[in-house]
Amino acid sequence: MSRCLSDRSIDHVVLERGEVANAWRTERWDSLRLLTPNWQCRLPGSPYGGDDPDGFMTASEVVDVMAQYAKAVAAPVHTGTTVTSVRRADDGYLVVTDQGEWRCETVVLASGAFNVPRVPEFASALPPSVATRTTMTYHNPHELDDGGVLVVGASASGVQIAHEIQRSGRPVTVAVGEHVRGPRMYRGRDIHWWMHAAGVLDERYDEVDDIVRARRVPSMQIAGSPDRATFDLNALTGIGVQLVGKFAAVSGTRAQFSGSLRNKCALADLKLGRLLDTIDEWAITSGLDDSVPPPHRFEPTRVPEPPRLGLDLAGGEIRTIIWATGYRPDYSWLDVDVLDAKSMVRHDGGVAESPGMYVIGMPFLRRRKSSFIDGACDDAQDLAGHLAAFLDGRAASAR
Ligand SMILES: Cc1cc2nc3c(=O)[nH]c(=O)nc-3n(C[C@H](O)[C@H](O)[C@H](O)COP(=O)(O)OP(=O)(O)OC[C@H]3O[C@@H](n4cnc5c(N)ncnc54)[C@H](O)[C@@H]3O)c2cc1C
């Protein structure tokens, strides 16, 4: 966004409580690599310039890319500056930080979509003998006690963490709710290559039937491992991971799991089939069909029969629970009436319901790719254009 504002000669500052790429420095587990291929690390005016476009960056490589980019575009970043309040003042906003105050006509909320782990309320009823972590406080399997681990959530974070813990010798059970199944490779190409090429990632927020639902869709079960392995539930059960349904409640010392595991898996299989249909249709219309391996479908998800519906957490089978149940943004510092009942900013494609306020970096903000690094470019250009027009309109009416 800073680069796009500079392109339009719009005077601005970027306030950051940590260092550039703070979340990638401080909130990721040790082995995490981007699940998007390196070529998708494009930023405004800066295509991927490395020698491994199909590889997957480590978190520290992401930090380097972001830090170099901030320098290259001379982004006016004030690091170590925590915003503690934003409120309406006169015709603009008063931004209070721990380093002083700013007055501005417009504000862009770029504070991230993944600030706080979403942990269900019943977590407070867990027996004290079970240690708990979130994807933000988990670093690697070796810091965990020996013994069984329950990973709650089967999206990208959950399946990656379950995989490496099972490999460390600790038996893993994964509680599976709604999820999006994906193979890493299909017909000889990366699934992200296909989704980009077929236009799936460019689908716009005003083109989908139910944008509220589309914004809640969990991340696809993929990982950026150097061997390009698939991380779906069949891959997990293939190495001995146990599956149970969604973690629904705690009763006494007993964990209760939903009986919907089979249905959730069948739905994910069905949706994967639809995605592959879209890809196959695009391969035909684009003339690529004959030059790539033929279409094929993946084995349905194998589900235990009958699935386990409960587990005694005081029995010693589970020593650690890891909540991989997603994240939410933190707007505790936003003192503007622009949040909905779920504490999300009310906005139309990033234009917030408060004059001169914008939000960027949210799932499906303007396009399906909006929460990816690669999505920031188009969104920032669109929103910088809107912001410039807003300032022009202000200036014209002041004349
Ligand atoms: C586990 C995980 C894996 C991911 N993997 C990928 C991937 O493979 N590929 C991909 O493209 N995307 C991935 N993402 C999404 C990724 O986080 C985003 O693409 C990217 O980091 C979003 O950048 P952002 O600047 O919008 O938000 P963030 O990176 O979250 O940055 C927001 C910044 O705002 C700062 N901030 C917050 N509140 C305040 C405040 N009050 N005052 C001052 N500063 C504040 C934070 O310190 C932070 O630096 C992943 C996300 C997670 C959680």
GROMACS .gro file of C-alpha atoms and ligand atoms in nm:
model
  452
    1MET     CA    1   0.000   0.000   0.000
    2SER     CA    2   0.287   0.231   0.085
    3ARG     CA    3   0.442   0.176  -0.258
    4CYS     CA    4   0.108   0.247  -0.431
    5LEU     CA    5   0.057   0.566  -0.227
    6SER     CA    6   0.412   0.679  -0.313
    7ASP     CA    7   0.339   0.615  -0.683
    8ARG     CA    8   0.058   0.870  -0.646
    9SER     CA    9   0.272   1.112  -0.441
   10ILE     CA   10   0.041   1.074  -0.142
   11ASP     CA   11   0.224   1.171   0.175
   12HIS     CA   12   0.197   0.892   0.435
   13VAL     CA   13   0.363   0.701   0.718
   14VAL     CA   14   0.357   0.328   0.801
   15LEU     CA   15   0.326   0.256   1.173
   16GLU     CA   16   0.455  -0.086   1.285
   17ARG     CA   17   0.467  -0.206   1.645
   18GLY     CA   18   0.759  -0.446   1.578
   19GLU     CA   19   0.994  -0.468   1.283
   20VAL     CA   20   0.899  -0.497   0.915
   21ALA     CA   21   0.731  -0.839   0.863
   22ASN     CA   22   0.676  -0.869   1.237
   23ALA     CA   23   0.429  -1.159   1.212
   24TRP     CA   24   0.675  -1.360   1.001
   25ARG     CA   25   0.949  -1.290   1.258
   26THR     CA   26   0.758  -1.369   1.574
   27GLU     CA   27   0.438  -1.565   1.515
   28ARG     CA   28   0.529  -1.865   1.296
   29TRP     CA   29   0.647  -2.214   1.390
   30ASP     CA   30   1.007  -2.314   1.308
   31SER     CA   31   0.956  -2.536   1.003
   32LEU     CA   32   0.693  -2.321   0.832
   33ARG     CA   33   0.747  -2.244   0.467
   34LEU     CA   34   0.513  -2.046   0.245
   35LEU     CA   35   0.248  -2.271   0.095
   36THR     CA   36   0.242  -2.040  -0.207
   37PRO     CA   37   0.524  -2.094  -0.460
   38ASN     CA   38   0.797  -1.830  -0.463
   39TRP     CA   39   0.679  -1.680  -0.792
   40GLN     CA   40   0.365  -1.576  -0.602
   41CYS     CA   41   0.570  -1.351  -0.375
   42ARG     CA   42   0.510  -1.060  -0.609
   43LEU     CA   43   0.470  -0.711  -0.467
   44PRO     CA   44   0.379  -0.388  -0.649
   45GLY     CA   45   0.654  -0.318  -0.903
   46SER     CA   46   0.855  -0.617  -0.783
   47PRO     CA   47   0.820  -0.959  -0.945
   48TYR     CA   48   0.992  -1.252  -0.775
   49GLY     CA   49   1.361  -1.216  -0.865
   50GLY     CA   50   1.519  -1.530  -0.715
   51ASP     CA   51   1.641  -1.846  -0.885
   52ASP     CA   52   1.380  -2.087  -0.740
   53PRO     CA   53   1.037  -1.967  -0.860
   54ASP     CA   54   0.869  -2.302  -0.790
   55GLY     CA   55   1.023  -2.342  -0.442
   56PHE     CA   56   0.870  -2.239  -0.109
   57MET     CA   57   1.033  -1.974   0.111
   58THR     CA   58   1.108  -2.028   0.477
   59ALA     CA   59   0.966  -1.772   0.721
   60SER     CA   60   1.307  -1.606   0.757
   61GLU     CA   61   1.336  -1.577   0.379
   62VAL     CA   62   0.995  -1.406   0.376
   63VAL     CA   63   1.127  -1.160   0.635
   64ASP     CA   64   1.429  -1.085   0.414
   65VAL     CA   65   1.211  -1.029   0.105
   66MET     CA   66   0.980  -0.791   0.294
   67ALA     CA   67   1.264  -0.600   0.461
   68GLN     CA   68   1.446  -0.558   0.128
   69TYR     CA   69   1.126  -0.445  -0.042
   70ALA     CA   70   1.050  -0.187   0.230
   71LYS     CA   71   1.400  -0.048   0.176
   72ALA     CA   72   1.379  -0.058  -0.204
   73VAL     CA   73   1.051   0.137  -0.213
   74ALA     CA   74   1.172   0.367   0.068
   75ALA     CA   75   0.857   0.295   0.268
   76PRO     CA   76   0.836   0.555   0.549
   77VAL     CA   77   0.807   0.288   0.820
   78HIS     CA   78   0.816   0.388   1.187
   79THR     CA   79   0.906   0.063   1.361
   80GLY     CA   80   0.856   0.005   1.734
   81THR     CA   81   0.542   0.216   1.718
   82THR     CA   82   0.224   0.060   1.854
   83VAL     CA   83  -0.107   0.218   1.758
   84THR     CA   84  -0.317   0.233   2.074
   85SER     CA   85  -0.618   0.424   1.942
   86VAL     CA   86  -0.768   0.548   1.616
   87ARG     CA   87  -1.066   0.779   1.638
   88ARG     CA   88  -1.253   1.035   1.429
   89ALA     CA   89  -1.127   1.389   1.474
   90ASP     CA   90  -1.241   1.693   1.277
   91ASP     CA   91  -1.263   1.576   0.917
   92GLY     CA   92  -1.017   1.291   0.957
   93TYR     CA   93  -0.862   1.069   1.222
   94LEU     CA   94  -0.652   1.101   1.534
   95VAL     CA   95  -0.404   0.814   1.558
   96VAL     CA   96  -0.257   0.770   1.905
   97THR     CA   97   0.060   0.563   1.940
   98ASP     CA   98   0.305   0.488   2.219
   99GLN     CA   99   0.542   0.725   2.034
  100GLY     CA  100   0.308   1.021   1.991
  101GLU     CA  101   0.003   1.124   1.791
  102TRP     CA  102  -0.075   1.167   1.423
  103ARG     CA  103  -0.359   1.347   1.251
  104CYS     CA  104  -0.456   1.228   0.907
  105GLU     CA  105  -0.733   1.253   0.652
  106THR     CA  106  -0.727   0.884   0.568
  107VAL     CA  107  -0.627   0.565   0.746
  108VAL     CA  108  -0.546   0.223   0.599
  109LEU     CA  109  -0.592  -0.064   0.845
  110ALA     CA  110  -0.315  -0.307   0.742
  111SER     CA  111  -0.272  -0.462   1.085
  112GLY     CA  112  -0.328  -0.818   0.964
  113ALA     CA  113  -0.610  -1.073   0.951
  114PHE     CA  114  -0.434  -1.328   1.169
  115ASN     CA  115  -0.351  -1.146   1.495
  116VAL     CA  116  -0.523  -1.360   1.758
  117PRO     CA  117  -0.581  -1.738   1.760
  118ARG     CA  118  -0.949  -1.834   1.767
  119VAL     CA  119  -0.982  -2.076   2.058
  120PRO     CA  120  -1.327  -2.208   2.160
  121GLU     CA  121  -1.458  -2.096   2.499
  122PHE     CA  122  -1.475  -2.454   2.631
  123ALA     CA  123  -1.092  -2.462   2.623
  124SER     CA  124  -1.103  -2.308   2.973
  125ALA     CA  125  -1.272  -2.628   3.098
  126LEU     CA  126  -0.985  -2.858   2.998
  127PRO     CA  127  -0.823  -3.061   3.279
  128PRO     CA  128  -0.495  -2.902   3.398
  129SER     CA  129  -0.299  -3.220   3.321
  130VAL     CA  130  -0.326  -3.137   2.949
  131ALA     CA  131  -0.086  -2.872   2.815
  132THR     CA  132  -0.225  -2.640   2.548
  133ARG     CA  133  -0.069  -2.434   2.273
  134THR     CA  134  -0.192  -2.243   1.973
  135THR     CA  135  -0.032  -2.227   1.629
  136MET     CA  136   0.128  -1.902   1.750
  137THR     CA  137   0.286  -2.049   2.064
  138TYR     CA  138   0.385  -2.381   1.903
  139HIS     CA  139   0.741  -2.387   1.762
  140ASN     CA  140   0.844  -2.751   1.705
  141PRO     CA  141   0.756  -3.104   1.826
  142HIS     CA  142   1.060  -3.130   2.055
  143GLU     CA  143   0.930  -2.868   2.297
  144LEU     CA  144   0.622  -3.086   2.365
  145ASP     CA  145   0.596  -3.350   2.638
  146ASP     CA  146   0.625  -3.707   2.516
  147GLY     CA  147   0.287  -3.869   2.464
  148GLY     CA  148  -0.023  -3.812   2.256
  149VAL     CA  149  -0.115  -3.483   2.093
  150LEU     CA  150  -0.461  -3.367   1.986
  151VAL     CA  151  -0.441  -3.117   1.702
  152VAL     CA  152  -0.771  -2.933   1.671
  153GLY     CA  153  -0.834  -2.813   1.316
  154ALA     CA  154  -0.742  -2.965   0.980
  155SER     CA  155  -0.666  -2.664   0.763
  156ALA     CA  156  -0.318  -2.570   0.638
  157SER     CA  157  -0.169  -2.506   0.985
  158GLY     CA  158  -0.332  -2.809   1.152
  159VAL     CA  159  -0.228  -3.066   0.892
  160GLN     CA  160   0.130  -2.936   0.874
  161ILE     CA  161   0.175  -2.937   1.251
  162ALA     CA  162   0.003  -3.279   1.289
  163HIS     CA  163   0.236  -3.423   1.026
  164GLU     CA  164   0.560  -3.311   1.190
  165ILE     CA  165   0.448  -3.410   1.541
  166GLN     CA  166   0.345  -3.760   1.427
  167ARG     CA  167   0.684  -3.791   1.256
  168SER     CA  168   0.852  -3.698   1.586
  169GLY     CA  169   0.710  -4.014   1.746
  170ARG     CA  170   0.421  -3.856   1.938
  171PRO     CA  171   0.091  -4.018   1.835
  172VAL     CA  172  -0.139  -3.753   1.688
  173THR     CA  173  -0.517  -3.734   1.673
  174VAL     CA  174  -0.665  -3.460   1.453
  175ALA     CA  175  -1.012  -3.318   1.523
  176VAL     CA  176  -1.155  -3.241   1.179
  177GLY     CA  177  -1.428  -2.985   1.111
  178GLU     CA  178  -1.498  -2.809   0.782
  179HIS     CA  179  -1.187  -2.819   0.564
  180VAL     CA  180  -1.068  -2.764   0.208
  181ARG     CA  181  -0.886  -3.058   0.054
  182GLY     CA  182  -0.614  -2.992  -0.200
  183PRO     CA  183  -0.336  -3.185  -0.371
  184ARG     CA  184   0.000  -3.010  -0.402
  185MET     CA  185   0.038  -3.126  -0.762
  186TYR     CA  186  -0.223  -3.195  -1.031
  187ARG     CA  187  -0.160  -3.296  -1.389
  188GLY     CA  188   0.210  -3.223  -1.353
  189ARG     CA  189   0.169  -2.865  -1.222
  190ASP     CA  190   0.140  -2.700  -0.881
  191ILE     CA  191  -0.219  -2.652  -0.762
  192HIS     CA  192  -0.151  -2.279  -0.711
  193TRP     CA  193  -0.028  -2.253  -1.069
  194TRP     CA  194  -0.358  -2.403  -1.187
  195MET     CA  195  -0.572  -2.186  -0.959
  196HIS     CA  196  -0.389  -1.874  -1.075
  197ALA     CA  197  -0.396  -1.970  -1.444
  198ALA     CA  198  -0.764  -2.075  -1.441
  199GLY     CA  199  -0.862  -1.744  -1.277
  200VAL     CA  200  -0.981  -1.905  -0.951
  201LEU     CA  201  -0.760  -1.681  -0.737
  202ASP     CA  202  -0.872  -1.369  -0.926
  203GLU     CA  203  -1.242  -1.428  -0.863
  204ARG     CA  204  -1.382  -1.100  -0.733
  205TYR     CA  205  -1.571  -1.035  -0.411
  206ASP     CA  206  -1.867  -0.888  -0.601
  207GLU     CA  207  -1.891  -1.194  -0.829
  208VAL     CA  208  -1.939  -1.471  -0.571
  209ASP     CA  209  -2.287  -1.575  -0.453
  210ASP     CA  210  -2.222  -1.550  -0.079
  211ILE     CA  211  -1.925  -1.329   0.009
  212VAL     CA  212  -1.984  -1.361   0.386
  213ARG     CA  213  -1.947  -1.738   0.356
  214ALA     CA  214  -1.658  -1.712   0.104
  215ARG     CA  215  -1.463  -1.498   0.353
  216ARG     CA  216  -1.495  -1.772   0.615
  217VAL     CA  217  -1.371  -2.060   0.400
  218PRO     CA  218  -1.071  -2.222   0.573
  219SER     CA  219  -0.727  -2.240   0.412
  220MET     CA  220  -0.656  -2.532   0.177
  221GLN     CA  221  -0.479  -2.837   0.325
  222ILE     CA  222  -0.147  -2.780   0.152
  223ALA     CA  223   0.211  -2.716   0.259
  224GLY     CA  224   0.523  -2.585   0.088
  225SER     CA  225   0.751  -2.880   0.147
  226PRO     CA  226   1.055  -2.913  -0.081
  227ASP     CA  227   0.938  -3.261  -0.197
  228ARG     CA  228   0.603  -3.107  -0.303
  229ALA     CA  229   0.415  -3.366  -0.092
  230THR     CA  230   0.038  -3.359  -0.048
  231PHE     CA  231  -0.083  -3.294   0.308
  232ASP     CA  232  -0.446  -3.409   0.291
  233LEU     CA  233  -0.613  -3.636   0.547
  234ASN     CA  234  -0.521  -3.952   0.354
  235ALA     CA  235  -0.155  -3.846   0.373
  236LEU     CA  236  -0.194  -3.803   0.751
  237THR     CA  237  -0.371  -4.134   0.815
  238GLY     CA  238  -0.109  -4.295   0.589
  239ILE     CA  239   0.157  -4.215   0.852
  240GLY     CA  240  -0.063  -4.326   1.142
  241VAL     CA  241  -0.253  -4.010   1.244
  242GLN     CA  242  -0.600  -4.079   1.390
  243LEU     CA  243  -0.901  -3.872   1.282
  244VAL     CA  244  -1.199  -3.765   1.494
  245GLY     CA  245  -1.481  -3.519   1.424
  246LYS     CA  246  -1.487  -3.153   1.522
  247PHE     CA  247  -1.399  -3.092   1.889
  248ALA     CA  248  -1.745  -2.987   2.008
  249ALA     CA  249  -1.737  -2.968   2.389
  250VAL     CA  250  -1.571  -3.070   2.715
  251SER     CA  251  -1.784  -3.257   2.965
  252GLY     CA  252  -1.605  -3.323   3.294
  253THR     CA  253  -1.270  -3.455   3.173
  254ARG     CA  254  -1.414  -3.591   2.850
  255ALA     CA  255  -1.359  -3.437   2.506
  256GLN     CA  256  -1.665  -3.474   2.285
  257PHE     CA  257  -1.630  -3.492   1.908
  258SER     CA  258  -1.898  -3.431   1.648
  259GLY     CA  259  -2.032  -3.729   1.455
  260SER     CA  260  -2.010  -3.534   1.130
  261LEU     CA  261  -1.659  -3.646   1.029
  262ARG     CA  262  -1.776  -3.858   0.737
  263ASN     CA  263  -2.001  -3.580   0.602
  264LYS     CA  264  -1.730  -3.314   0.634
  265CYS     CA  265  -1.485  -3.535   0.448
  266ALA     CA  266  -1.738  -3.623   0.177
  267LEU     CA  267  -1.810  -3.252   0.127
  268ALA     CA  268  -1.439  -3.169   0.100
  269ASP     CA  269  -1.395  -3.451  -0.154
  270LEU     CA  270  -1.690  -3.315  -0.354
  271LYS     CA  271  -1.550  -2.960  -0.354
  272LEU     CA  272  -1.208  -3.083  -0.458
  273GLY     CA  273  -1.375  -3.260  -0.750
  274ARG     CA  274  -1.543  -2.933  -0.849
  275LEU     CA  275  -1.214  -2.742  -0.835
  276LEU     CA  276  -1.047  -3.006  -1.053
  277ASP     CA  277  -1.343  -2.988  -1.297
  278THR     CA  278  -1.287  -2.612  -1.326
  279ILE     CA  279  -0.917  -2.668  -1.388
  280ASP     CA  280  -0.982  -2.939  -1.649
  281GLU     CA  281  -1.233  -2.717  -1.830
  282TRP     CA  282  -0.983  -2.431  -1.835
  283ALA     CA  283  -0.710  -2.665  -1.963
  284ILE     CA  284  -0.936  -2.750  -2.260
  285THR     CA  285  -1.042  -2.392  -2.339
  286SER     CA  286  -0.686  -2.261  -2.308
  287GLY     CA  287  -0.552  -2.531  -2.543
  288LEU     CA  288  -0.328  -2.683  -2.274
  289ASP     CA  289  -0.515  -3.010  -2.239
  290ASP     CA  290  -0.297  -3.217  -2.471
  291SER     CA  291   0.035  -3.092  -2.339
  292VAL     CA  292  -0.019  -3.193  -1.973
  293PRO     CA  293  -0.093  -3.537  -1.821
  294PRO     CA  294  -0.462  -3.641  -1.846
  295PRO     CA  295  -0.722  -3.553  -1.581
  296HIS     CA  296  -0.754  -3.787  -1.285
  297ARG     CA  297  -0.932  -3.792  -0.950
  298PHE     CA  298  -0.800  -3.865  -0.602
  299GLU     CA  299  -0.906  -4.150  -0.374
  300PRO     CA  300  -1.192  -4.041  -0.143
  301THR     CA  301  -1.085  -3.948   0.210
  302ARG     CA  302  -1.056  -4.258   0.426
  303VAL     CA  303  -1.262  -4.214   0.744
  304PRO     CA  304  -1.256  -4.444   1.050
  305GLU     CA  305  -1.577  -4.642   1.096
  306PRO     CA  306  -1.729  -4.580   1.340
  307PRO     CA  307  -1.550  -4.253   1.426
  308ARG     CA  308  -1.456  -4.201   1.789
  309LEU     CA  309  -1.700  -3.963   1.959
  310GLY     CA  310  -1.521  -3.908   2.289
  311LEU     CA  311  -1.189  -3.929   2.469
  312ASP     CA  312  -1.099  -3.908   2.839
  313LEU     CA  313  -0.849  -3.623   2.864
  314ALA     CA  314  -0.752  -3.729   3.218
  315GLY     CA  315  -0.660  -4.081   3.099
  316GLY     CA  316  -0.306  -3.989   2.988
  317GLU     CA  317  -0.360  -4.063   2.618
  318ILE     CA  318  -0.345  -3.694   2.527
  319ARG     CA  319  -0.068  -3.485   2.686
  320THR     CA  320  -0.096  -3.176   2.466
  321ILE     CA  321  -0.369  -3.001   2.271
  322ILE     CA  322  -0.276  -2.766   1.988
  323TRP     CA  323  -0.545  -2.526   1.873
  324ALA     CA  324  -0.514  -2.486   1.497
  325THR     CA  325  -0.860  -2.336   1.478
  326GLY     CA  326  -0.782  -2.020   1.285
  327TYR     CA  327  -0.724  -1.657   1.371
  328ARG     CA  328  -0.906  -1.326   1.395
  329PRO     CA  329  -0.788  -0.969   1.359
  330ASP     CA  330  -0.736  -0.757   1.671
  331TYR     CA  331  -0.907  -0.417   1.652
  332SER     CA  332  -0.912  -0.351   2.026
  333TRP     CA  333  -0.742  -0.016   1.947
  334LEU     CA  334  -0.997   0.095   1.688
  335ASP     CA  335  -1.231   0.351   1.844
  336VAL     CA  336  -1.439   0.412   1.531
  337ASP     CA  337  -1.791   0.274   1.488
  338VAL     CA  338  -1.701   0.050   1.199
  339LEU     CA  339  -1.699  -0.302   1.351
  340ASP     CA  340  -1.977  -0.556   1.304
  341ALA     CA  341  -2.111  -0.796   1.569
  342LYS     CA  342  -1.817  -1.029   1.503
  343SER     CA  343  -1.565  -0.744   1.550
  344MET     CA  344  -1.477  -0.739   1.181
  345VAL     CA  345  -1.451  -0.411   0.989
  346ARG     CA  346  -1.764  -0.336   0.786
  347HIS     CA  347  -1.635  -0.264   0.437
  348ASP     CA  348  -1.711  -0.288   0.068
  349GLY     CA  349  -1.408  -0.440  -0.101
  350GLY     CA  350  -1.174  -0.272   0.148
  351VAL     CA  351  -1.351   0.066   0.156
  352ALA     CA  352  -1.460   0.084   0.520
  353GLU     CA  353  -1.790   0.231   0.632
  354SER     CA  354  -1.615   0.538   0.769
  355PRO     CA  355  -1.508   0.816   0.530
  356GLY     CA  356  -1.142   0.791   0.434
  357MET     CA  357  -1.086   0.457   0.610
  358TYR     CA  358  -0.960   0.150   0.426
  359VAL     CA  359  -0.871  -0.207   0.520
  360ILE     CA  360  -0.634  -0.442   0.338
  361GLY     CA  361  -0.500  -0.796   0.390
  362MET     CA  362  -0.832  -0.963   0.479
  363PRO     CA  363  -0.958  -1.294   0.335
  364PHE     CA  364  -1.139  -1.236   0.004
  365LEU     CA  365  -1.121  -0.859   0.053
  366ARG     CA  366  -1.152  -0.790  -0.320
  367ARG     CA  367  -1.038  -1.119  -0.471
  368ARG     CA  368  -1.000  -1.481  -0.363
  369LYS     CA  369  -0.622  -1.421  -0.341
  370SER     CA  370  -0.658  -1.114  -0.114
  371SER     CA  371  -0.512  -1.269   0.201
  372PHE     CA  372  -0.206  -1.400   0.014
  373ILE     CA  373   0.107  -1.191  -0.034
  374ASP     CA  374   0.033  -1.209  -0.406
  375GLY     CA  375  -0.310  -1.059  -0.350
  376ALA     CA  376  -0.183  -0.738  -0.193
  377CYS     CA  377  -0.065  -0.593  -0.524
  378ASP     CA  378  -0.400  -0.565  -0.706
  379ASP     CA  379  -0.589  -0.475  -0.387
  380ALA     CA  380  -0.342  -0.200  -0.293
  381GLN     CA  381  -0.356  -0.053  -0.642
  382ASP     CA  382  -0.738  -0.050  -0.637
  383LEU     CA  383  -0.759   0.098  -0.288
  384ALA     CA  384  -0.486   0.357  -0.349
  385GLY     CA  385  -0.692   0.470  -0.650
  386HIS     CA  386  -1.003   0.500  -0.435
  387LEU     CA  387  -0.811   0.683  -0.162
  388ALA     CA  388  -0.660   0.929  -0.413
  389ALA     CA  389  -1.008   1.003  -0.552
  390PHE     CA  390  -1.135   1.057  -0.197
  391LEU     CA  391  -0.859   1.311  -0.127
  392ASP     CA  392  -0.919   1.483  -0.463
  393GLY     CA  393  -1.291   1.508  -0.383
  394ARG     CA  394  -1.210   1.660  -0.044
  395ALA     CA  395  -0.971   1.910  -0.199
  396ALA     CA  396  -1.225   2.006  -0.466
  397SER     CA  397  -1.506   2.066  -0.215
  398ALA     CA  398  -1.273   2.274   0.003
  399ARG     CA  399  -1.202   2.511  -0.289
  400LIG     C1  400   0.041  -1.957   0.955
  400LIG     C2  401   0.025  -1.869   0.835
  400LIG     C3  402   0.078  -1.908   0.713
  400LIG     C4  403   0.063  -1.827   0.600
  400LIG     N1  404   0.116  -1.870   0.481
  400LIG     C5  405   0.105  -1.790   0.372
  400LIG     C6  406   0.161  -1.830   0.246
  400LIG     O1  407   0.217  -1.937   0.233
  400LIG     N2  408   0.152  -1.743   0.141
  400LIG     C7  409   0.089  -1.623   0.151
  400LIG     O2  410   0.084  -1.550   0.053
  400LIG     N3  411   0.032  -1.584   0.268
  400LIG     C8  412   0.039  -1.665   0.377
  400LIG     N4  413  -0.020  -1.627   0.496
  400LIG     C9  414  -0.093  -1.505   0.501
  400LIG    C10  415   0.010  -1.397   0.535
  400LIG     O3  416   0.012  -1.374   0.670
  400LIG    C11  417  -0.015  -1.281   0.459
  400LIG     O4  418  -0.006  -1.311   0.322
  400LIG    C12  419   0.074  -1.162   0.493
  400LIG     O5  420   0.159  -1.175   0.604
  400LIG    C13  421  -0.024  -1.056   0.523
  400LIG     O6  422   0.045  -0.937   0.540
  400LIG     P1  423  -0.024  -0.818   0.612
  400LIG     O7  424   0.076  -0.708   0.608
  400LIG     O8  425  -0.161  -0.795   0.558
  400LIG     O9  426  -0.047  -0.869   0.763
  400LIG     P2  427   0.061  -0.910   0.871
  400LIG    O10  428   0.175  -0.983   0.810
  400LIG    O11  429  -0.013  -0.976   0.981
  400LIG    O12  430   0.116  -0.769   0.920
  400LIG    C14  431   0.041  -0.682   1.001
  400LIG    C15  432   0.138  -0.597   1.079
  400LIG    O13  433   0.068  -0.503   1.156
  400LIG    C16  434   0.134  -0.489   1.280
  400LIG     N5  435   0.036  -0.441   1.377
  400LIG    C17  436  -0.076  -0.502   1.419
  400LIG     N6  437  -0.141  -0.426   1.510
  400LIG    C18  438  -0.068  -0.314   1.525
  400LIG    C19  439  -0.082  -0.196   1.606
  400LIG     N7  440  -0.189  -0.180   1.688
  400LIG     N8  441   0.013  -0.099   1.595
  400LIG    C20  442   0.118  -0.115   1.511
  400LIG     N9  443   0.136  -0.224   1.434
  400LIG    C21  444   0.044  -0.323   1.441
  400LIG    C22  445   0.186  -0.627   1.310
  400LIG    O14  446   0.296  -0.622   1.401
  400LIG    C23  447   0.225  -0.678   1.173
  400LIG    O15  448   0.360  -0.657   1.142
  400LIG    C24  449  -0.006  -1.706   0.611
  400LIG    C25  450  -0.061  -1.666   0.734
  400LIG    C26  451  -0.045  -1.746   0.845
  400LIG    C27  452  -0.106  -1.702   0.975
   0.00000   0.00000   0.00000
